[in-house]
Short mmCIF file of C-alpha atoms in Angstrom, two decimals:
data_model
loop_
_atom_site.label_atom_id
_atom_site.label_comp_id
_atom_site.label_asym_id
_atom_site.label_seq_id
_atom_site.Cartn_x
_atom_site.Cartn_y
_atom_site.Cartn_z
CA MET A 1 10.76 -35.18 -12.70
CA LEU A 2 6.87 -36.59 -12.12
CA LEU A 3 6.56 -34.05 -9.30
CA SER A 4 7.44 -31.15 -11.45
CA LEU A 5 5.49 -32.06 -14.23
CA LEU A 6 2.13 -33.01 -11.50
CA GLY A 7 3.25 -29.18 -10.55
CA TRP A 8 3.61 -27.77 -13.90
CA ALA A 9 -0.55 -29.33 -14.82
CA PHE A 10 -1.46 -27.64 -11.40
CA ILE A 11 -0.04 -24.00 -12.42
CA ILE A 12 -1.94 -24.70 -16.01
CA SER A 13 -5.36 -25.62 -14.53
CA LEU A 14 -4.80 -22.62 -12.04
CA ALA A 15 -4.23 -20.37 -14.58
CA TYR A 16 -7.20 -22.08 -16.93
CA TYR A 17 -8.96 -21.12 -13.64
CA ALA A 18 -8.25 -17.42 -13.72
CA PHE A 19 -8.40 -16.82 -17.02
CA ARG A 20 -12.33 -18.10 -16.74
CA LYS A 21 -13.04 -16.31 -13.51
CA GLN A 22 -11.57 -13.10 -14.99
CA SER A 23 -11.10 -10.95 -11.99
CA LEU A 24 -7.81 -9.10 -10.87
CA THR A 25 -8.00 -10.10 -7.91
CA THR A 26 -7.65 -13.97 -9.08
CA TRP A 27 -4.78 -13.16 -11.78
CA ILE A 28 -2.53 -12.36 -8.68
CA ILE A 29 -3.15 -15.04 -6.80
CA VAL A 30 -2.42 -17.44 -9.44
CA SER A 31 0.38 -15.84 -10.53
CA MET A 32 2.06 -15.58 -7.13
CA PHE A 33 2.33 -19.42 -7.60
CA ILE A 34 3.13 -19.18 -11.30
CA GLY A 35 6.24 -17.23 -9.42
CA ILE A 36 6.84 -19.54 -7.06
CA LYS A 37 7.07 -22.43 -9.69
CA VAL A 38 8.56 -20.32 -12.64
CA GLY A 39 11.84 -19.17 -9.53
CA TYR A 40 12.01 -22.21 -8.60
CA ASP A 41 12.18 -23.74 -11.46
CA PHE A 42 13.70 -21.88 -13.61
CA PRO A 43 16.16 -19.61 -11.93
CA ALA A 44 18.47 -18.13 -14.17
CA PHE A 45 15.86 -17.36 -16.47
CA SER A 46 14.40 -15.32 -12.87
CA LEU A 47 16.52 -13.35 -12.07
CA HIS A 48 16.03 -11.28 -15.03
CA LEU A 49 12.33 -10.68 -14.47
CA LYS A 50 12.76 -8.22 -11.49
CA VAL A 51 12.33 -5.36 -13.90
CA VAL A 52 8.72 -6.09 -14.84
CA SER A 53 7.93 -5.32 -11.41
CA GLN A 54 9.96 -2.62 -11.83
CA ILE A 55 8.34 -0.93 -14.52
CA PHE A 56 4.67 -1.36 -13.11
CA LEU A 57 5.63 -0.13 -9.90
CA ARG A 58 7.67 2.58 -10.93
CA LEU A 59 4.36 3.62 -13.40
CA ILE A 60 2.20 3.43 -10.35
CA LYS A 61 4.55 5.64 -8.45
CA THR A 62 3.84 8.76 -11.48
CA VAL A 63 0.09 8.08 -10.83
CA ILE A 64 0.47 9.65 -6.65
CA ALA A 65 1.79 12.61 -6.84
CA PRO A 66 -0.87 13.73 -9.11
CA LEU A 67 -3.54 11.30 -7.76
CA LEU A 68 -3.23 12.67 -4.54
CA PHE A 69 -2.76 16.67 -5.83
CA ALA A 70 -6.24 16.58 -7.79
CA THR A 71 -7.86 14.38 -5.14
CA LEU A 72 -7.15 16.26 -2.36
CA VAL A 73 -7.94 20.06 -3.64
CA VAL A 74 -11.08 19.19 -4.30
CA GLY A 75 -11.84 17.22 -1.28
CA ILE A 76 -11.25 20.32 0.21
CA ALA A 77 -11.98 22.75 -2.17
CA ASN A 78 -15.47 21.29 -2.62
CA GLN A 79 -16.14 21.30 1.40
CA SER A 80 -19.08 23.83 2.23
CA ASN A 81 -17.42 24.76 5.41
CA LEU A 82 -13.44 24.56 6.38
CA LYS A 83 -14.38 23.69 9.79
CA GLN A 84 -15.56 20.29 8.33
CA VAL A 85 -12.27 19.85 7.25
CA GLY A 86 -10.79 20.55 10.40
CA ARG A 87 -13.39 18.03 12.13
CA LEU A 88 -12.43 15.41 9.68
CA GLY A 89 -8.51 16.09 10.15
CA TRP A 90 -7.90 15.42 13.71
CA LYS A 91 -10.86 12.69 14.25
CA SER A 92 -8.15 10.89 12.00
CA LEU A 93 -5.59 11.63 13.32
CA LEU A 94 -6.76 10.57 16.97
CA TYR A 95 -8.17 7.45 15.12
CA PHE A 96 -4.52 6.91 13.63
CA GLU A 97 -2.70 7.82 16.89
CA ILE A 98 -4.76 5.09 18.92
CA VAL A 99 -4.49 1.96 16.18
CA THR A 100 -1.21 2.96 15.60
CA THR A 101 -0.55 2.55 19.09
CA LEU A 102 -2.58 -0.69 19.69
CA ALA A 103 -0.80 -1.95 16.92
CA LEU A 104 2.63 -1.71 18.10
CA CYS A 105 1.74 -2.83 21.75
CA ILE A 106 -0.10 -5.86 19.78
CA GLY A 107 3.69 -6.45 17.82
CA LEU A 108 5.61 -6.30 20.88
CA LEU A 109 3.48 -8.95 23.33
CA ALA A 110 3.61 -11.49 20.10
CA ILE A 111 7.51 -11.23 19.66
CA ASN A 112 7.83 -11.33 23.53
CA PHE A 113 5.47 -14.58 24.11
CA THR A 114 7.10 -16.12 20.95
CA GLY A 115 10.54 -15.30 20.53
CA ALA A 116 10.40 -15.89 17.29
CA GLY A 117 14.12 -14.60 15.11
CA VAL A 118 16.17 -16.04 18.46
CA GLY A 119 18.77 -17.80 16.91
CA ILE A 120 18.67 -16.54 12.95
CA ASP A 121 21.87 -14.19 12.45
CA LEU A 122 22.20 -11.98 9.21
CA PRO A 123 25.92 -12.66 7.74
CA GLU A 124 28.39 -10.01 8.35
CA ASN A 125 28.93 -8.66 5.06
CA THR A 126 24.78 -7.71 5.33
CA LEU A 127 25.33 -6.24 8.49
CA LYS A 128 28.55 -4.04 6.82
CA ASN A 129 27.66 -3.85 3.15
CA GLU A 130 23.92 -3.76 3.20
CA ILE A 131 22.64 -1.83 5.99
CA ALA A 132 22.65 1.82 5.03
CA GLN A 133 23.29 3.88 8.03
CA VAL A 134 20.67 5.97 9.06
CA PRO A 135 21.75 9.56 10.28
CA SER A 136 19.55 10.42 14.10
CA GLN A 137 16.96 13.32 13.41
CA THR A 138 16.47 15.76 15.85
CA PHE A 139 12.63 16.32 16.43
CA GLU A 140 13.47 20.04 14.71
CA GLU A 141 14.32 18.32 11.58
CA ILE A 142 11.67 15.65 11.87
CA VAL A 143 9.03 18.75 11.71
CA LEU A 144 10.91 20.74 8.92
CA HIS A 145 10.69 17.58 6.93
CA ILE A 146 7.01 17.51 7.02
CA PHE A 147 6.60 20.56 4.59
CA PRO A 148 8.52 21.04 1.42
CA GLU A 149 10.68 23.42 0.40
CA ASN A 150 9.87 22.61 -3.28
CA ILE A 151 6.70 20.80 -4.21
CA SER A 152 8.78 19.60 -7.73
CA LYS A 153 11.33 18.16 -5.19
CA ALA A 154 8.84 16.65 -2.92
CA ILE A 155 6.83 15.04 -5.57
CA PHE A 156 10.57 13.77 -7.49
CA GLU A 157 11.73 12.14 -4.06
CA GLY A 158 8.44 10.53 -3.70
CA GLN A 159 7.93 12.22 -0.36
CA VAL A 160 4.05 11.98 0.31
CA LEU A 161 3.80 13.25 3.17
CA GLN A 162 5.16 16.38 2.14
CA VAL A 163 2.63 16.40 -1.24
CA VAL A 164 0.02 15.93 0.98
CA VAL A 165 0.34 19.24 3.08
CA PHE A 166 1.28 21.07 -0.04
CA SER A 167 -2.47 19.60 -1.67
CA ILE A 168 -3.89 20.60 1.95
CA LEU A 169 -3.12 24.10 1.72
CA PHE A 170 -3.74 24.42 -1.86
CA GLY A 171 -7.10 22.91 -1.43
CA ILE A 172 -7.95 25.23 1.53
CA GLY A 173 -6.51 28.60 -0.06
CA LEU A 174 -8.71 27.73 -3.24
CA ALA A 175 -11.70 27.07 -1.19
CA MET A 176 -11.41 31.03 0.11
CA LEU A 177 -11.58 32.13 -3.47
CA GLY A 178 -14.55 33.18 -4.93
CA GLU A 179 -16.54 30.94 -7.45
CA ARG A 180 -15.23 32.42 -10.58
CA HIS A 181 -11.57 32.43 -9.76
CA LYS A 182 -12.17 28.40 -8.22
CA ARG A 183 -14.45 27.34 -10.96
CA PRO A 184 -11.26 26.34 -13.39
CA MET A 185 -9.21 25.12 -11.51
CA LEU A 186 -11.59 22.94 -9.37
CA ASP A 187 -12.93 21.84 -12.97
CA PHE A 188 -9.45 21.01 -13.83
CA CYS A 189 -8.18 18.78 -10.21
CA GLU A 190 -11.34 17.06 -10.90
CA SER A 191 -10.58 16.16 -14.93
CA LEU A 192 -7.06 15.16 -13.52
CA SER A 193 -8.11 12.79 -10.63
CA GLU A 194 -10.88 11.20 -13.23
CA VAL A 195 -7.69 10.88 -16.05
CA MET A 196 -5.97 9.76 -13.17
CA PHE A 197 -8.05 7.02 -12.53
CA LYS A 198 -7.92 5.78 -15.56
CA PHE A 199 -4.17 5.98 -15.46
CA THR A 200 -4.57 3.23 -13.32
CA SER A 201 -7.12 1.40 -14.51
CA LEU A 202 -4.55 0.86 -18.16
CA VAL A 203 -1.29 0.05 -15.74
CA MET A 204 -3.58 -2.41 -13.57
CA TYR A 205 -3.61 -4.33 -16.57
CA LEU A 206 0.62 -5.39 -15.53
CA ALA A 207 -0.02 -5.90 -11.86
CA PRO A 208 -0.45 -9.64 -12.70
CA PHE A 209 2.73 -9.83 -14.66
CA ALA A 210 4.16 -7.67 -12.07
CA VAL A 211 3.59 -10.09 -9.15
CA GLY A 212 4.86 -12.91 -11.03
CA SER A 213 8.04 -11.56 -11.96
CA ALA A 214 8.30 -10.24 -8.18
CA ILE A 215 7.70 -13.74 -6.56
CA ALA A 216 9.82 -15.36 -9.09
CA TYR A 217 12.72 -13.25 -8.57
CA THR A 218 12.91 -13.01 -4.90
CA VAL A 219 12.09 -17.16 -4.97
CA ALA A 220 15.70 -17.25 -7.35
CA ASN A 221 17.57 -14.97 -5.59
CA MET A 222 16.93 -16.01 -2.35
CA GLY A 223 15.28 -19.61 -2.37
CA LEU A 224 12.98 -21.36 -0.65
CA GLY A 225 14.78 -22.00 2.30
CA ILE A 226 15.09 -18.86 3.69
CA LEU A 227 10.66 -19.14 4.21
CA VAL A 228 11.76 -22.22 5.93
CA ASN A 229 14.69 -20.43 8.52
CA LEU A 230 12.40 -17.13 8.94
CA PHE A 231 8.92 -19.38 9.22
CA GLN A 232 8.26 -18.63 12.85
CA LEU A 233 8.88 -14.96 12.43
CA LEU A 234 6.44 -14.69 9.58
CA ALA A 235 3.92 -16.71 11.12
CA THR A 236 3.99 -14.41 14.26
CA LEU A 237 4.53 -11.84 12.50
CA TYR A 238 0.86 -12.99 10.46
CA MET A 239 -0.92 -14.44 13.38
CA ALA A 240 -0.31 -10.48 15.17
CA LEU A 241 -2.19 -9.40 11.81
CA LEU A 242 -5.47 -11.79 12.36
CA PHE A 243 -5.50 -10.94 16.21
CA PHE A 244 -5.01 -6.98 15.29
CA MET A 245 -7.70 -7.40 12.53
CA ILE A 246 -10.30 -9.29 14.81
CA PHE A 247 -10.05 -8.02 17.94
CA VAL A 248 -8.92 -3.81 17.14
CA LEU A 249 -10.28 -3.41 13.00
CA LEU A 250 -13.46 -5.57 13.71
CA PRO A 251 -15.10 -4.70 16.56
CA ILE A 252 -14.99 -1.01 14.79
CA ALA A 253 -16.68 -2.04 11.78
CA PHE A 254 -19.41 -3.24 13.99
CA LEU A 255 -19.28 0.15 16.28
CA TYR A 256 -20.03 1.55 12.95
CA LYS A 257 -22.28 -1.28 11.01
CA ILE A 258 -19.65 -1.57 7.90
CA PRO A 259 -20.74 -4.89 6.21
CA VAL A 260 -17.66 -6.43 6.57
CA LEU A 261 -17.52 -9.29 3.62
CA LYS A 262 -18.93 -6.59 0.99
CA PHE A 263 -15.69 -4.95 2.08
CA TRP A 264 -13.26 -7.31 2.07
CA LYS A 265 -14.92 -8.56 -1.02
CA THR A 266 -14.62 -4.39 -2.39
CA ILE A 267 -10.60 -4.00 -1.46
CA SER A 268 -9.20 -7.35 -1.95
CA GLU A 269 -7.96 -6.90 -5.36
CA ALA A 270 -5.76 -3.98 -3.21
CA VAL A 271 -5.10 -5.96 -0.47
CA ALA A 272 -3.31 -8.93 -3.11
CA LEU A 273 -1.83 -6.16 -4.85
CA ALA A 274 -0.18 -4.45 -1.86
CA PHE A 275 0.77 -7.65 -0.44
CA ALA A 276 2.61 -9.08 -3.36
CA THR A 277 4.13 -6.28 -4.38
CA THR A 278 5.33 -5.46 -1.21
CA SER A 279 4.64 -1.71 -1.85
CA SER A 280 1.32 -0.10 -0.49
CA GLU A 281 2.09 2.78 -3.04
CA SER A 282 1.01 0.41 -6.00
CA ALA A 283 -2.04 -0.08 -4.05
CA MET A 284 -3.47 3.05 -3.28
CA PRO A 285 -5.65 4.30 -6.57
CA LYS A 286 -6.87 0.87 -6.65
CA ALA A 287 -7.75 1.64 -3.27
CA MET A 288 -9.89 5.45 -3.71
CA ALA A 289 -11.52 4.28 -6.23
CA ALA A 290 -12.74 0.49 -4.59
CA LEU A 291 -13.91 2.65 -1.46
CA GLU A 292 -15.64 5.28 -3.86
CA ARG A 293 -17.44 2.66 -5.17
CA PHE A 294 -18.29 1.14 -1.36
CA GLY A 295 -20.42 3.92 -0.96
CA VAL A 296 -17.36 6.54 0.39
CA PRO A 297 -18.31 10.12 -0.54
CA ARG A 298 -15.12 11.02 -2.46
CA LYS A 299 -14.34 14.74 -0.78
CA ILE A 300 -13.71 11.97 2.60
CA VAL A 301 -12.13 9.12 0.24
CA SER A 302 -9.64 11.88 -1.25
CA PHE A 303 -8.79 13.51 2.47
CA VAL A 304 -8.61 10.47 5.06
CA LEU A 305 -6.46 7.52 2.80
CA PRO A 306 -3.95 9.92 1.37
CA LEU A 307 -3.40 11.15 5.48
CA GLY A 308 -3.83 7.59 6.15
CA TYR A 309 -0.42 6.63 4.25
CA SER A 310 1.53 8.95 6.18
CA PHE A 311 0.21 8.78 9.99
CA ASN A 312 -1.94 5.28 9.64
CA LEU A 313 0.78 2.93 9.05
CA ASP A 314 -0.76 -0.32 11.05
CA GLY A 315 0.84 -2.99 9.20
CA THR A 316 4.50 -0.84 9.42
CA THR A 317 4.12 -0.40 12.64
CA LEU A 318 3.49 -4.22 13.70
CA TYR A 319 6.32 -5.27 11.31
CA LEU A 320 8.47 -2.60 13.04
CA SER A 321 8.05 -3.83 16.21
CA LEU A 322 8.97 -7.54 15.60
#
């Protein structure tokens, strides 16, 4: 009883600090601790909180397609030379390929070195009932899946890569038009992107509540014991991620003279949001706005970042290799 009261006193002090701080990053981090406490002390109630995080994720996902379309079209159509788009594209893909391969190698080395996960068995009902059988795909099917047969269907199914491909081709087509025909559509896309950023700002007010609810549901549903059982595997994952950041991303930042501390402060809200919601999609609008504030031109942010969401999944690659 005393420990529980002390825990709530600590939570209240954190909430007061977050209220005084008035920072979204602080609110998100504090809401994670509140979620752990609520999920542990009120598990029955916490099982009903998942809907809050689901509402937040649904609202964020409604932003993705129109934001991708608008920013990509503006970024490409505003280029004075389409050859610049081609150069930016192949340089981005080359970087994605190299860095993703390094992430894969680091993950494989880490799991083979630590042997984490050995001895942890999934229940038979999980193996039989909960893990969906993924049908194998041929190379032709994989390539075909990149191109949308219906843009409305691609948006409905959340096929980000298909939306990106459609937006790139649309932007190139728009760039090839004369100014009289190009300007109305370009003005529309610029207005649409601004509206989507404002929409995102409104949805972000829900972020702390969504994060706290997601954590509370997870603790209530799985318990804290699961974290103890999987501690070695989790430790291996985060140590591998830390190694990747220090020995791959940090040297790249130094090479291109990026102010690391300023950059980290700029993207910290997006990182905290993605970590807490376990969804990188939830952080994309925030990341795009943050990078623009950091000084990256919108035409680069709107082109490279959406591509990265499809081709530069370093954390996912490292995680899957474990």
